[in-house]
Short mmCIF file of C-alpha atoms in Angstrom, two decimals:
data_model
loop_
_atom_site.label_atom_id
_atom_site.label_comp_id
_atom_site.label_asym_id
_atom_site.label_seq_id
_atom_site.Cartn_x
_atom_site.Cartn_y
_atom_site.Cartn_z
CA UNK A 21 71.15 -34.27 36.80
CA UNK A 22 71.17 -31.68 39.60
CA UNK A 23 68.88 -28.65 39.90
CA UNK A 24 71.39 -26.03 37.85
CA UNK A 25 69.47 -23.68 40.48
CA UNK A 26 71.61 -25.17 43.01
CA UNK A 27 74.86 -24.16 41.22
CA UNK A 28 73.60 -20.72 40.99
CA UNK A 29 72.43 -19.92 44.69
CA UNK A 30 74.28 -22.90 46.76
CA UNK A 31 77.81 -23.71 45.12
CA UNK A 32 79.86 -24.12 48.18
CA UNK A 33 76.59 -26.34 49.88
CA UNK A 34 76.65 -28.91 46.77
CA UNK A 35 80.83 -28.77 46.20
CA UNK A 36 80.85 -29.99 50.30
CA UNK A 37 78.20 -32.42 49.90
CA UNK A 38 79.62 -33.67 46.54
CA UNK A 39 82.86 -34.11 48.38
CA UNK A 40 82.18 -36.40 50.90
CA UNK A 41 81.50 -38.67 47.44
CA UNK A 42 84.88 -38.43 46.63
CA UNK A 43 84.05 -35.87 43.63
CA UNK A 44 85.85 -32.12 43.81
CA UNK A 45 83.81 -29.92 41.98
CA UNK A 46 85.68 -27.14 40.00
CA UNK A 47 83.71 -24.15 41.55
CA UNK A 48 86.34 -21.87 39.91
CA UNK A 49 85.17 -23.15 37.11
CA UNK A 50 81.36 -22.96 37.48
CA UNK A 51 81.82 -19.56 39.11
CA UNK A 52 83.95 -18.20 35.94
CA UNK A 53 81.15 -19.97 33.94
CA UNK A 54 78.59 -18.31 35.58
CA UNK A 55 79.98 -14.87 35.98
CA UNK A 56 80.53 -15.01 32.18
CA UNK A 57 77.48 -16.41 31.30
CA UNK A 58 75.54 -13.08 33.34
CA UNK A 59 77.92 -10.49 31.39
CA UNK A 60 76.90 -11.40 28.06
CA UNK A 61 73.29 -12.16 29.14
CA UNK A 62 73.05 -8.66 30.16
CA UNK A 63 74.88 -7.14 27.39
CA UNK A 64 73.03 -9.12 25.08
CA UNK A 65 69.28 -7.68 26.48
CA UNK A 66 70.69 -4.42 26.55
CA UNK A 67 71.63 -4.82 23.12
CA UNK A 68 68.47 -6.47 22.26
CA UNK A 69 66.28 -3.60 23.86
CA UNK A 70 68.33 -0.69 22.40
CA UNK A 71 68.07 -2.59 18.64
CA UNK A 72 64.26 -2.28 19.59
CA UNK A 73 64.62 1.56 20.41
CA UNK A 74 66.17 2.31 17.15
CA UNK A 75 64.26 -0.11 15.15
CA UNK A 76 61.48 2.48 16.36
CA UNK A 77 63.24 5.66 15.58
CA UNK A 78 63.76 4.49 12.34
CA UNK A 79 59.60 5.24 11.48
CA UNK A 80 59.74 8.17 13.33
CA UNK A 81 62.85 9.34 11.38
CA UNK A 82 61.64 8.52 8.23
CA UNK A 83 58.14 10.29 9.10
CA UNK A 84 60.09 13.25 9.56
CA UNK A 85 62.06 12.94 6.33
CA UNK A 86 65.33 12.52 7.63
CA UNK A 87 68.16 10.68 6.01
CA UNK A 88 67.69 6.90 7.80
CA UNK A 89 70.98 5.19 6.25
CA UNK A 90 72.96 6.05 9.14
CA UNK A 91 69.96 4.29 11.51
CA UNK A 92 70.03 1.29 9.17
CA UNK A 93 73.81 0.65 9.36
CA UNK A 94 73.14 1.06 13.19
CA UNK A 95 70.76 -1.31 13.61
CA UNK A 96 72.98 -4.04 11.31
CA UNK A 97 76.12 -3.46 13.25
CA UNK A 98 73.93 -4.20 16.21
CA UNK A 99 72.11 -7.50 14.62
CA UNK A 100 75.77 -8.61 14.22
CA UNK A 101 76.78 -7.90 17.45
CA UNK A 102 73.67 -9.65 18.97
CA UNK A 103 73.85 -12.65 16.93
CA UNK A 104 77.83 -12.94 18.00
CA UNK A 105 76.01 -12.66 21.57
CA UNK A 106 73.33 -15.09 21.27
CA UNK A 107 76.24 -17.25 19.68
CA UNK A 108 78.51 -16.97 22.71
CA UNK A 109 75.66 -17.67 25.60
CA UNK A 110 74.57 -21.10 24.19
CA UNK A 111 78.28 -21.91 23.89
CA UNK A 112 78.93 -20.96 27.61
CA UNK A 113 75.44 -22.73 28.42
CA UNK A 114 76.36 -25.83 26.42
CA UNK A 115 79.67 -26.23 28.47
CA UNK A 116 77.45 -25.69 31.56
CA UNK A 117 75.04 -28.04 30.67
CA UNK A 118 78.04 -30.46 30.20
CA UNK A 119 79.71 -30.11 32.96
CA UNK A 120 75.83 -30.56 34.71
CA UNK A 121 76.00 -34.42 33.31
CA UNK A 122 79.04 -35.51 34.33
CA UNK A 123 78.11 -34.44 38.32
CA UNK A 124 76.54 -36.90 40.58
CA UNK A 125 73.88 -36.97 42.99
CA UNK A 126 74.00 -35.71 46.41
CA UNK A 127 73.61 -38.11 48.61
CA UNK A 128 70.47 -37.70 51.27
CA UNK A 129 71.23 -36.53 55.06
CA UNK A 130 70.47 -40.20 55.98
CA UNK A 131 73.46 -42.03 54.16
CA UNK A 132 76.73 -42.59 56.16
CA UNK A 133 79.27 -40.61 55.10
CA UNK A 134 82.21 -42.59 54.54
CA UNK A 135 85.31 -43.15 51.86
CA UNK A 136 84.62 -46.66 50.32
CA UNK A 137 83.01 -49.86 50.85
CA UNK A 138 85.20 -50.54 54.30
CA UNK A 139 82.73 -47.66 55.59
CA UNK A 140 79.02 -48.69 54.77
CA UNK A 141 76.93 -49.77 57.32
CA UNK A 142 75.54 -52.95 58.54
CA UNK A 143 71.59 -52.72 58.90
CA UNK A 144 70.71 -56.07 59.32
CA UNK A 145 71.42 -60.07 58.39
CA UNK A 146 68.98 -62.81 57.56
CA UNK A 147 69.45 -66.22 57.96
CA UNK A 148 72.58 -68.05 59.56
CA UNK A 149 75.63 -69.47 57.32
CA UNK A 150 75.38 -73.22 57.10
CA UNK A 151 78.07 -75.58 58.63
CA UNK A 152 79.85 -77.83 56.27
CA UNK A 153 80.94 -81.42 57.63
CA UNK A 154 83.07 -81.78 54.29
CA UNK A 155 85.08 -79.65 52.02
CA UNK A 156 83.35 -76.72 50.57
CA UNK A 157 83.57 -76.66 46.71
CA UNK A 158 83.00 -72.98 44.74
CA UNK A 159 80.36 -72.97 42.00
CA UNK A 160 82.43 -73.59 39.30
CA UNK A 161 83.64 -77.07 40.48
CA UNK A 162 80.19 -77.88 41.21
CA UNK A 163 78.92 -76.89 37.87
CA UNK A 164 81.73 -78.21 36.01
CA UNK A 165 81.24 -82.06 37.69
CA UNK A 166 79.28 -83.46 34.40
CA UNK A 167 79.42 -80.66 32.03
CA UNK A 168 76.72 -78.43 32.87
CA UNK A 169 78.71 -74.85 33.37
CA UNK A 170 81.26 -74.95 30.79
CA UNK A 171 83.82 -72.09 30.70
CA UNK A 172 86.26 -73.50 28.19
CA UNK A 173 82.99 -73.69 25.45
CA UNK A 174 81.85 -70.22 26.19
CA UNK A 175 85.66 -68.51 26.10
CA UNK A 176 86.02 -70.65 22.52
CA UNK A 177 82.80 -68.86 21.07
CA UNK A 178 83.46 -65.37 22.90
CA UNK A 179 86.21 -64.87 25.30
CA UNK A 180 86.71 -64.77 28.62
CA UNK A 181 83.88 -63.45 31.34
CA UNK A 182 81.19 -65.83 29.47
CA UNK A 183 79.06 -69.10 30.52
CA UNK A 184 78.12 -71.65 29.09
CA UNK A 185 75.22 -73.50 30.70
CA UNK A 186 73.45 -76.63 30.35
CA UNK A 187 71.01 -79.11 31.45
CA UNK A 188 69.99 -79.01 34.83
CA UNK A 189 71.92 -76.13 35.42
CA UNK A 190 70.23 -74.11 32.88
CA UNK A 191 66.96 -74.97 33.50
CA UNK A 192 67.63 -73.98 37.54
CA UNK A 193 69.45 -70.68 36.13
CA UNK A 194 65.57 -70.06 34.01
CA UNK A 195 63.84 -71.66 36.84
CA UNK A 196 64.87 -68.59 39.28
CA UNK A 197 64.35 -66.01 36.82
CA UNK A 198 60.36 -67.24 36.65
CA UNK A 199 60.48 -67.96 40.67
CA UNK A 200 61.95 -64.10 40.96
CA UNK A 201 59.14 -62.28 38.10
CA UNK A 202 56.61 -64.43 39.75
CA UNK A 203 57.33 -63.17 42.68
CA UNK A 204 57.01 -59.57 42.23
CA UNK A 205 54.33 -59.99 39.74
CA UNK A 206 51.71 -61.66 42.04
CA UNK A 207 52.99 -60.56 45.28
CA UNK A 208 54.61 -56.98 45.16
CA UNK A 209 52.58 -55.46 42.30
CA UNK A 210 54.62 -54.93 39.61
CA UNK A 211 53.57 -54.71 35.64
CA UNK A 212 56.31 -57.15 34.10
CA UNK A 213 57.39 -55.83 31.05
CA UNK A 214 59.70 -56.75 27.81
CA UNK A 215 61.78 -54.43 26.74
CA UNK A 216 64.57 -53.86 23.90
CA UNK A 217 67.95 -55.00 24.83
CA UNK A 218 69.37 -52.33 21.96
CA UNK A 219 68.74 -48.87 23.11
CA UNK A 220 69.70 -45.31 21.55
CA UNK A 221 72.30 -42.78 23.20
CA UNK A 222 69.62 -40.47 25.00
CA UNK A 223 68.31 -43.52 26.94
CA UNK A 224 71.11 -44.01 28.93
CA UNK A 225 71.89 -40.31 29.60
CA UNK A 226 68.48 -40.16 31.00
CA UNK A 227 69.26 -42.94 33.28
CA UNK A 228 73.21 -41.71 33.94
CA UNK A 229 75.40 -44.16 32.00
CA UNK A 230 76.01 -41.50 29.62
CA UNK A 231 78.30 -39.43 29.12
CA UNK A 232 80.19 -40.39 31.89
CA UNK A 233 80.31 -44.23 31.85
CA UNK A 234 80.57 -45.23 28.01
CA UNK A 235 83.76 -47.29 28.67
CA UNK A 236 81.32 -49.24 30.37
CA UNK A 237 78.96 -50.41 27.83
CA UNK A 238 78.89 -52.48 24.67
CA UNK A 239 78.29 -49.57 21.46
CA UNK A 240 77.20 -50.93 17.84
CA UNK A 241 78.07 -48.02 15.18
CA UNK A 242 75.92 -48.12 12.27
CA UNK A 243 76.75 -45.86 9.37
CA UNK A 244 74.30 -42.89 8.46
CA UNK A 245 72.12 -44.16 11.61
CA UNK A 246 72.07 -43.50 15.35
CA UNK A 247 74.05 -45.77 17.32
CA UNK A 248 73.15 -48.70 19.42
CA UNK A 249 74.15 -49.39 23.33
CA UNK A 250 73.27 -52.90 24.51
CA UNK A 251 71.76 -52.60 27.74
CA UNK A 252 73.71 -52.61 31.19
CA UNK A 253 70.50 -53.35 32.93
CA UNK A 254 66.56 -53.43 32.58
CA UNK A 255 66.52 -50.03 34.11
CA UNK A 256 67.59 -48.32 31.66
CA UNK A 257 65.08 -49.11 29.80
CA UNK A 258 62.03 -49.38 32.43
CA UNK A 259 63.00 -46.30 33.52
CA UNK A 260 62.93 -44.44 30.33
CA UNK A 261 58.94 -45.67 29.62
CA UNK A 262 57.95 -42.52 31.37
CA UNK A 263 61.13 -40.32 29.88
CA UNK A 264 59.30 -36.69 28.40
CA UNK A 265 55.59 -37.73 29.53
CA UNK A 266 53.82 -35.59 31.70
CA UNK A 267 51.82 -38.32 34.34
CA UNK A 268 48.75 -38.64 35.66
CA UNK A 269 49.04 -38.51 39.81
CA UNK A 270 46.85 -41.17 39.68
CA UNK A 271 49.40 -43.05 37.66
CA UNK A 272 51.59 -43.28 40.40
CA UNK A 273 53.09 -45.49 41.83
CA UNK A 274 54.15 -47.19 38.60
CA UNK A 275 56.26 -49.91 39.13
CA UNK A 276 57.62 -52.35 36.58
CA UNK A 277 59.66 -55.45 36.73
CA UNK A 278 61.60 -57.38 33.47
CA UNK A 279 63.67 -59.98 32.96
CA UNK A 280 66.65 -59.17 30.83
CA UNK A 281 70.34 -60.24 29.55
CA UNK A 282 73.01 -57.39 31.03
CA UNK A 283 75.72 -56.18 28.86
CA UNK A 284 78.80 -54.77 30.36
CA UNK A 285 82.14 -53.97 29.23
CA UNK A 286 83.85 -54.03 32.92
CA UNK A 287 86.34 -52.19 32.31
CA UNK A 288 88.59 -51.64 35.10
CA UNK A 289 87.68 -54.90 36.28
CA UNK A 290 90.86 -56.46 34.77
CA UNK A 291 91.91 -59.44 37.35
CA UNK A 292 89.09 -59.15 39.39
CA UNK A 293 86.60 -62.53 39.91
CA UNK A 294 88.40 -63.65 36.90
CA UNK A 295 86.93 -67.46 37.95
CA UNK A 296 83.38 -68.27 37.70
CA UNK A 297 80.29 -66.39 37.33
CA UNK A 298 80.18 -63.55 40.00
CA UNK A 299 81.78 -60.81 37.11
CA UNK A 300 80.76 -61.21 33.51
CA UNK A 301 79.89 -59.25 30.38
CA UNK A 302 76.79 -60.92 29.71
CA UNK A 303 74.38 -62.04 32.60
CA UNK A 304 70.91 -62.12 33.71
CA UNK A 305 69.24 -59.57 36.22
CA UNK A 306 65.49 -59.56 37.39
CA UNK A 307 65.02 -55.52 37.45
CA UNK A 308 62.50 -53.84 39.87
CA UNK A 309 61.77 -50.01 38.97
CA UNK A 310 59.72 -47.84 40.34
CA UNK A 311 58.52 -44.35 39.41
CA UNK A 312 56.80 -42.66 42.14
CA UNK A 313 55.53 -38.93 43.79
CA UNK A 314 58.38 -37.09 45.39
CA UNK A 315 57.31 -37.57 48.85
CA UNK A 316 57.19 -41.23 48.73
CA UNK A 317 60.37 -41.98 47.16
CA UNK A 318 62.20 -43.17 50.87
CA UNK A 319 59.57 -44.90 51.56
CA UNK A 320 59.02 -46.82 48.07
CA UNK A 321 63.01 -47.43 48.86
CA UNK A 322 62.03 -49.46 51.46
CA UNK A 323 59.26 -51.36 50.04
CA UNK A 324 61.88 -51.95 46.70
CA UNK A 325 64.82 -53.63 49.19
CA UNK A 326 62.08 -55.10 50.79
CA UNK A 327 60.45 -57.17 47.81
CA UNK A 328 64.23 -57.83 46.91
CA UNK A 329 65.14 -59.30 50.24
CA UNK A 330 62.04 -61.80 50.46
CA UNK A 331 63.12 -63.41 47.23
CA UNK A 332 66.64 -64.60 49.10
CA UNK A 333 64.25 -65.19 52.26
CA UNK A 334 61.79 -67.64 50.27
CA UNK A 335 65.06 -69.07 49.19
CA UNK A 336 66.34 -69.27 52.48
CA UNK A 337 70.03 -67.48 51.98
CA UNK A 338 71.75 -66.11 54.63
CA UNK A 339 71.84 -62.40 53.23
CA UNK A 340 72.96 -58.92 55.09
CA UNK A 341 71.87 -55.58 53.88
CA UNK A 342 74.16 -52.83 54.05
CA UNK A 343 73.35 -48.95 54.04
CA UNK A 344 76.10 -47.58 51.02
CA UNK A 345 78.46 -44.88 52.53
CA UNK A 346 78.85 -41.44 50.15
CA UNK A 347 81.81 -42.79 49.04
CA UNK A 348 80.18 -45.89 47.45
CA UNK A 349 77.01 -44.78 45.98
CA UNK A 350 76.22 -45.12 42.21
CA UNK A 351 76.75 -42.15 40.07
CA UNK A 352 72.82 -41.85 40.52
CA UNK A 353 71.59 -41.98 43.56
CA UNK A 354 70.70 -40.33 46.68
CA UNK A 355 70.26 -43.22 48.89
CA UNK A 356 71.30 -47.54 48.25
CA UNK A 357 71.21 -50.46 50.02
CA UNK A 358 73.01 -53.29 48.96
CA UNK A 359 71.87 -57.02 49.23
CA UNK A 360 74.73 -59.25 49.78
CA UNK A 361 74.20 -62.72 49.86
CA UNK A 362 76.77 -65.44 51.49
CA UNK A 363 78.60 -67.27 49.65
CA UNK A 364 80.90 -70.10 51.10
CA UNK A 365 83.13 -70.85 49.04
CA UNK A 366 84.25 -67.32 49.75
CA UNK A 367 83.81 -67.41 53.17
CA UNK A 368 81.71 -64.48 52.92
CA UNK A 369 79.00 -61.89 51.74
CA UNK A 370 79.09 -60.83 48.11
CA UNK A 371 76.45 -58.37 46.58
CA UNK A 372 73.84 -59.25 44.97
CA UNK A 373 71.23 -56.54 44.83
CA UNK A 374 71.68 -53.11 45.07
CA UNK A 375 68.10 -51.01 45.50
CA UNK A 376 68.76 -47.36 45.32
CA UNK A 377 66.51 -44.23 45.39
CA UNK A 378 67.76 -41.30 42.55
CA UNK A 379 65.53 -39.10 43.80
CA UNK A 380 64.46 -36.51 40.61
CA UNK A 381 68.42 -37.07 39.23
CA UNK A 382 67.56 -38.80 36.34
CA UNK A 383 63.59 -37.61 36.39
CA UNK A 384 65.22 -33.68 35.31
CA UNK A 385 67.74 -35.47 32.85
CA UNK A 386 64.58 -37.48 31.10
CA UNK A 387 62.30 -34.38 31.86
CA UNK A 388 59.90 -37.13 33.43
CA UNK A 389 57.22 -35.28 35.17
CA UNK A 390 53.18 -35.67 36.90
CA UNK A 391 50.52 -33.13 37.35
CA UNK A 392 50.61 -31.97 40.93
CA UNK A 393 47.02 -32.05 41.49
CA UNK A 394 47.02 -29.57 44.18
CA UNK A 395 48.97 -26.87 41.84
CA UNK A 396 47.70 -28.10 38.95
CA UNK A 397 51.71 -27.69 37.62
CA UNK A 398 53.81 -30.23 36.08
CA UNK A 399 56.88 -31.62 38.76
CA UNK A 400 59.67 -34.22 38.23
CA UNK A 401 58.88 -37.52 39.78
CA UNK A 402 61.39 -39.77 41.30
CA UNK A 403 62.70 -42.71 40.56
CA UNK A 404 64.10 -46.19 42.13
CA UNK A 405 65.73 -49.18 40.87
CA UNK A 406 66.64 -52.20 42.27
CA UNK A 407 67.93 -56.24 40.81
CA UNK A 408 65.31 -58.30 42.42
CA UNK A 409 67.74 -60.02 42.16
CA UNK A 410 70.83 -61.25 39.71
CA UNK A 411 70.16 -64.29 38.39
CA UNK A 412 73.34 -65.59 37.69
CA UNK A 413 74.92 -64.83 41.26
CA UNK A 414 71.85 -66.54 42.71
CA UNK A 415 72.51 -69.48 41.10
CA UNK A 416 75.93 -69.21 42.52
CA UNK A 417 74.55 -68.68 46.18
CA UNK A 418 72.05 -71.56 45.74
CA UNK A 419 74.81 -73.91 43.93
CA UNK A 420 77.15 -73.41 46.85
CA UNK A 421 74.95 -73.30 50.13
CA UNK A 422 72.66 -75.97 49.03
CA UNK A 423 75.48 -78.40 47.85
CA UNK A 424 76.27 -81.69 49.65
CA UNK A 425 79.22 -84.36 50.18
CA UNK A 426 78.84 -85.99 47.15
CA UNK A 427 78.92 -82.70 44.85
CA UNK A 428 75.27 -83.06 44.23
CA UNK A 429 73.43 -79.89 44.60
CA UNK A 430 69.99 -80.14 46.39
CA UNK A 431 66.99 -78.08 44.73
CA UNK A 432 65.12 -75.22 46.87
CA UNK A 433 61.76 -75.78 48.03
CA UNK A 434 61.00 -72.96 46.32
CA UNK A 435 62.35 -73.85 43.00
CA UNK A 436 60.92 -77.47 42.84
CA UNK A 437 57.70 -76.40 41.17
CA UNK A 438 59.90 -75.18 38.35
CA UNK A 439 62.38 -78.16 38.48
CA UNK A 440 59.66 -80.99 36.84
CA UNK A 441 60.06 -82.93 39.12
CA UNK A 442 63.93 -82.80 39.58
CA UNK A 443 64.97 -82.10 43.35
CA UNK A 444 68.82 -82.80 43.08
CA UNK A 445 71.17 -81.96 40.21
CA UNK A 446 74.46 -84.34 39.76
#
């Protein structure tokens, strides 16, 4: 959520930057909002401090004898009038504070500004595509040889954007999740951590997803009880450990890795990657978060795409990272890169990582805060998030640029420790 101070002193400032998002801010709106929202604010103190003055006069009056009825009825009819008042500002604030959650970030001075994807920006590449001597075969062909990524199975129990895995397939698919938590655990620092995969409405509006994206997500309704969301990713809940605490500077940095199941609804991904693995409504992600002081949150960004970009180095896939234009930015943050690894089948780069800094955006929706230690006042940290990586589309990348002639798919190095002992599947 923005600073609603913003609104108030630098409308035109945030309605530009907003814009270059793609988002057109109503300022009419806000302005009427705000305009209205100052009227009865000042009507209603005025009242408020002339009910005072006559609640006094009342004593004095009756002191002096005087008849007080007249000064009673007054000071009802004003009681009335201020609880019509106090009435009317919390519904103008409410539709304020509405409108604040369905506005996104505004994106830092250093991201491109650009329409859509066609405009982000090449930073960097890793690694060099491999040359096939025989015809390449996509993942699902590969998988599919002996029965070990089964579609059909999966769309019989639940529809279509499922897998079914098995056998050596599987156990690579659970062998990079451990390789990936392992990872960050030992070598990057984080605190794994399990989390629930059910979470409760206020979760993911501290995190963004709500109001604005419930289409989105998969919602259990229980009767007389507070509904259920399953989780669109680990952040959502790793980033709501720290949602209404007041930290300890010396806390910070927190950072926090899980391995989780993904829920998501897709919608408005009708006919897209409608073969294989690359777009489904359940799948596996490896979630890095990090909650950290203001002033290190670009920084930490780095670090975060970092630690996600030596995991597709140790596997050695060719990767590029790409620095998100306005236009493509999540809902959330000030700053992404993507991670998009290569995949030849497709004769090129699909994401498969996105590491993004939300600056105090969701912080001020979670009220997530640390004691300044030089002011000795509470301040909203920030917050980052980034798949380290997504486990199912790295078992596509390693499927396809490690098969071979025969349809056999060779193991990584870095795998074979969790392989027992198996270095080739098929």
């Amino acid at each position: 959520m923005l600073d609603s101070k913003l609104l108030r002193t630098q409308l035109q400032d945030v309605a530009d930057r907003l814009a270059t998002r793609g988002y057109q801010l109503d300022v009419a709106r806000i302005e009427a909002l705000e305009a209205q929202r100052k009227t009865v604010q000042t009507r209603t103190e005025q009242l408020q401090a002339e009910r005072n003055a006559r609640s006094k006069s009342i004593g004095q009056a009756k002191q002096r004898g005087e008849d007080i009825a007249p000064l009673l009825a007054d000071v009802d009819r004003m009681a009335s009038e201020l609880d019509a008042g106090k009435q009317e500002l919390e519904g103008i604030q409410a539709e304020l504070d509405q409108l604040m959650l369905t506005l996104p970030n505004l994106p830092h001075e250093s991201v491109p500004v650009g329409k859509d994807e066609d405009e982000n920006v090449e930073v960097r590449r890793w690694g060099t595509p491999k040359s096939f001597d025989f015809p390449v075969q996509d993942h699902v062909a590969l998988g599919e040889q002996h029965g070990w990524l089964d579609f059909e199975t999966a769309a019989k129990l639940s529809g279509a954007r499922f897998a079914l895995m098995r056998g050596p397939i599987a156990r690579l698919h659970r062998a990079l999740a451990q390789f990936m938590i392992d990872l960050h655990t030992r070598e990057h620092g984080y605190e794994e951590a399990y989390t629930p995969y059910l979470v409760q409405a206020p979760a993911l509006q501290g995190t963004g997803q709500l109001p604005k994206f419930e289409e989105d997500l998969f919602k259990i309704t229980r009767e007389g009880e507070a509904d259920f969301y399953l989780i669109p990713t680990a952040e959502v809940s790793l980033t709501n450990i720290v949602a209404g605490e007041i930290l300890d500077a010396k806390q910070l940095p927190l950072k926090f890795v899980a391995h989780t199941p993904c829920f998501r609804s897709e919608a408005g991904a009708s006919g897209r990657d409608t073969r294989g693995m690359i777009r489904q409504h359940q799948f596996d992600k490896v979630e890095m978060v990090q909650i950290v002081e203001p002033g290190q949150s670009f920084e930490a960004l780095e670090s975060l795409t970092a630690n996600a970009e030596e995991v597709l180095q140790l596997l050695e896939l060719p990767y590029r990272v790409l620095a998100l234009c306005t236009g493509d930015m999540g809902f959330g943050a000030t700053k992404t890169y993507d991670l998009e690894v290569w995949v030849p089948s497709q004769d090129k780069y699909r994401e498969i990582s996105s590491c993004s800094n939300c600056g105090d955006f969701q912080a001020r929706r979670m009220q997530a805060r640390y004691r300044n230690p030089e002011t000795g006042k509470p301040e909203l940290v920030h917050t980052l998030n980034g798949s380290g990586l997504a486990v199912g589309r790295t078992l596509v990348a390693v499927l396809e640029n490690y098969q071979q002639a025969d349809g056999s798919v060779r193991v990584p190095e870095v795998l074979k420790p969790y392989m027992a002992g198996i270095e080739v599947i098929g």
